């Protein structure tokens, strides 16, 4: 068999520029002045998809779109306008070649070329803009215009608009090509906007988390409010911001923090809740978003630059404590996302503000209490004797160490005669200021009664009845009352629940078993007296329970045995040296353990 050699098919003739695409230059077949492409040529659309799908940043996306369009249509004036769903207006989001006044315009749907395209969702090719009724003449040099709607998932999101200073510059091929481009651009813009919303939500959650972990711990109000302003700027690009708090009567809003165009200010502005937009937010218990304050009669003109304003009330425990007030120089700047974000943050902000204000009140109370305690301590110290009494046959000494600024222990030396002195050691229930004041009361009663020179048991009974008459709840006193007679070296002791004294002679110690009910606890209580005959060299110690109950790190208590051993071991020393030695030993025993009770020591050394 013989084969017929293949014949070479002649290259067909192509009309105009309808020639297969050169793989090395996919756009080489397009005449930029008069482009005509086949509807089946998908390479350009694939390039659009590849280019637009590589970014989710809206600004980058719009810039790439302008470059893609320029590669096939040599425009000089380009813009992408996006729809504001709340106002049904078009706002220029990206532009090349337009004047600044055009960029600031808001174009209602149906107005001008782009407004008609948005309203009808149909592209428009205008060879001569002068023939268009209602044309918006922003640039008098523009002669022709090409605009296509940007539609994604059957929803209008904006308009892509090209303008030329030449009449009839744009061709039907331009319109066809741009229409094919538009759907891809619209979907890419929607994806970028969705990404932006998700990113903003993530940023909102991050800021909310920062609020819960950071501003809640700020207890100084002024730094707290400044921190709130800084956090909000990460979410909302406001130009003016104020935090206003209600006064104690709930009648006036007072500016506590203000931020204007990059600078923090501190204007103490006061606005009644019956006036203004801020007052309306308080009265109506809801956020107020005003697109244009010039059209709202409630607005109080505070800033001439303000056009839009958003006020969100701060709620705490079902009451309004203040407002967050945001302002902007652009109309309709604040949207529903801003309202939701600010409303969500307001709850945490209100809690933080109330915590800071509560801390300030507590701090002021603490400072006042510290001043009161300092005064009470001074009074207490003035009530204590400045020096122990002196007798021919007795030497007295005292060591006193309060556990707090003000102690509950009281001690005194009351003179009966030149040779008789009463030794008093008591402990008031409770601590700090109440105990000190009660101790002062007991001391006053006792000093008045001493004029009658009562015996120790009689004095305790007298004090008990006096406290019963005053009926002070949960207040009582344990007290040791001993009368020293220097003439015969005897000590008469009566006790109302205080630590029993320890008597040491010749190295042997004995506890004086004097007992009795605390003062002020039971009516008509009676007390026993114990007489102790002493001789030169004897030592007697009276202590408060803070000495015996002192604990070390192991939880062991100092106890009576250690006290008695140290007393007898140092009985040869002067009385003050004995008292100081006992207090030093207790301190060593406690080590690093905090002192929880007052420590009082009175030593009687018989001469």
Short mmCIF file of N, CA and C in Angstrom, two decimals, residues 363-375 433:
data_model
loop_
_atom_site.label_atom_id
_atom_site.label_comp_id
_atom_site.label_asym_id
_atom_site.label_seq_id
_atom_site.Cartn_x
_atom_site.Cartn_y
_atom_site.Cartn_z
N UNK A 363 -10.33 54.04 98.94
CA UNK A 363 -9.03 54.65 99.25
C UNK A 363 -9.20 55.92 100.08
N UNK A 364 -10.19 56.73 99.71
CA UNK A 364 -10.43 57.94 100.51
C UNK A 364 -10.83 57.58 101.93
N UNK A 365 -11.68 56.54 102.06
CA UNK A 365 -12.09 56.11 103.40
C UNK A 365 -10.90 55.57 104.18
N UNK A 366 -10.03 54.83 103.49
CA UNK A 366 -8.85 54.31 104.17
C UNK A 366 -7.94 55.45 104.64
N UNK A 367 -7.78 56.45 103.80
CA UNK A 367 -6.95 57.58 104.19
C UNK A 367 -7.56 58.30 105.38
N UNK A 368 -8.89 58.45 105.38
CA UNK A 368 -9.54 59.08 106.53
C UNK A 368 -9.39 58.20 107.76
N UNK A 369 -9.54 56.87 107.56
CA UNK A 369 -9.39 55.95 108.69
C UNK A 369 -7.97 56.00 109.24
N UNK A 370 -6.99 56.08 108.34
CA UNK A 370 -5.61 56.17 108.79
C UNK A 370 -5.39 57.43 109.63
N UNK A 371 -6.00 58.53 109.20
CA UNK A 371 -5.89 59.76 110.00
C UNK A 371 -6.58 59.59 111.35
N UNK A 372 -7.76 58.94 111.34
CA UNK A 372 -8.48 58.70 112.60
C UNK A 372 -7.69 57.79 113.52
N UNK A 373 -7.08 56.74 112.93
CA UNK A 373 -6.29 55.81 113.74
C UNK A 373 -5.09 56.50 114.35
N UNK A 374 -4.44 57.35 113.54
CA UNK A 374 -3.28 58.08 114.06
C UNK A 374 -3.68 58.95 115.24
N UNK A 375 -4.84 59.60 115.11
CA UNK A 375 -5.31 60.44 116.22
C UNK A 375 -5.68 59.58 117.43
N UNK A 433 -9.29 50.53 116.17
CA UNK A 433 -9.93 51.71 116.72
C UNK A 433 -11.06 51.40 117.70
#
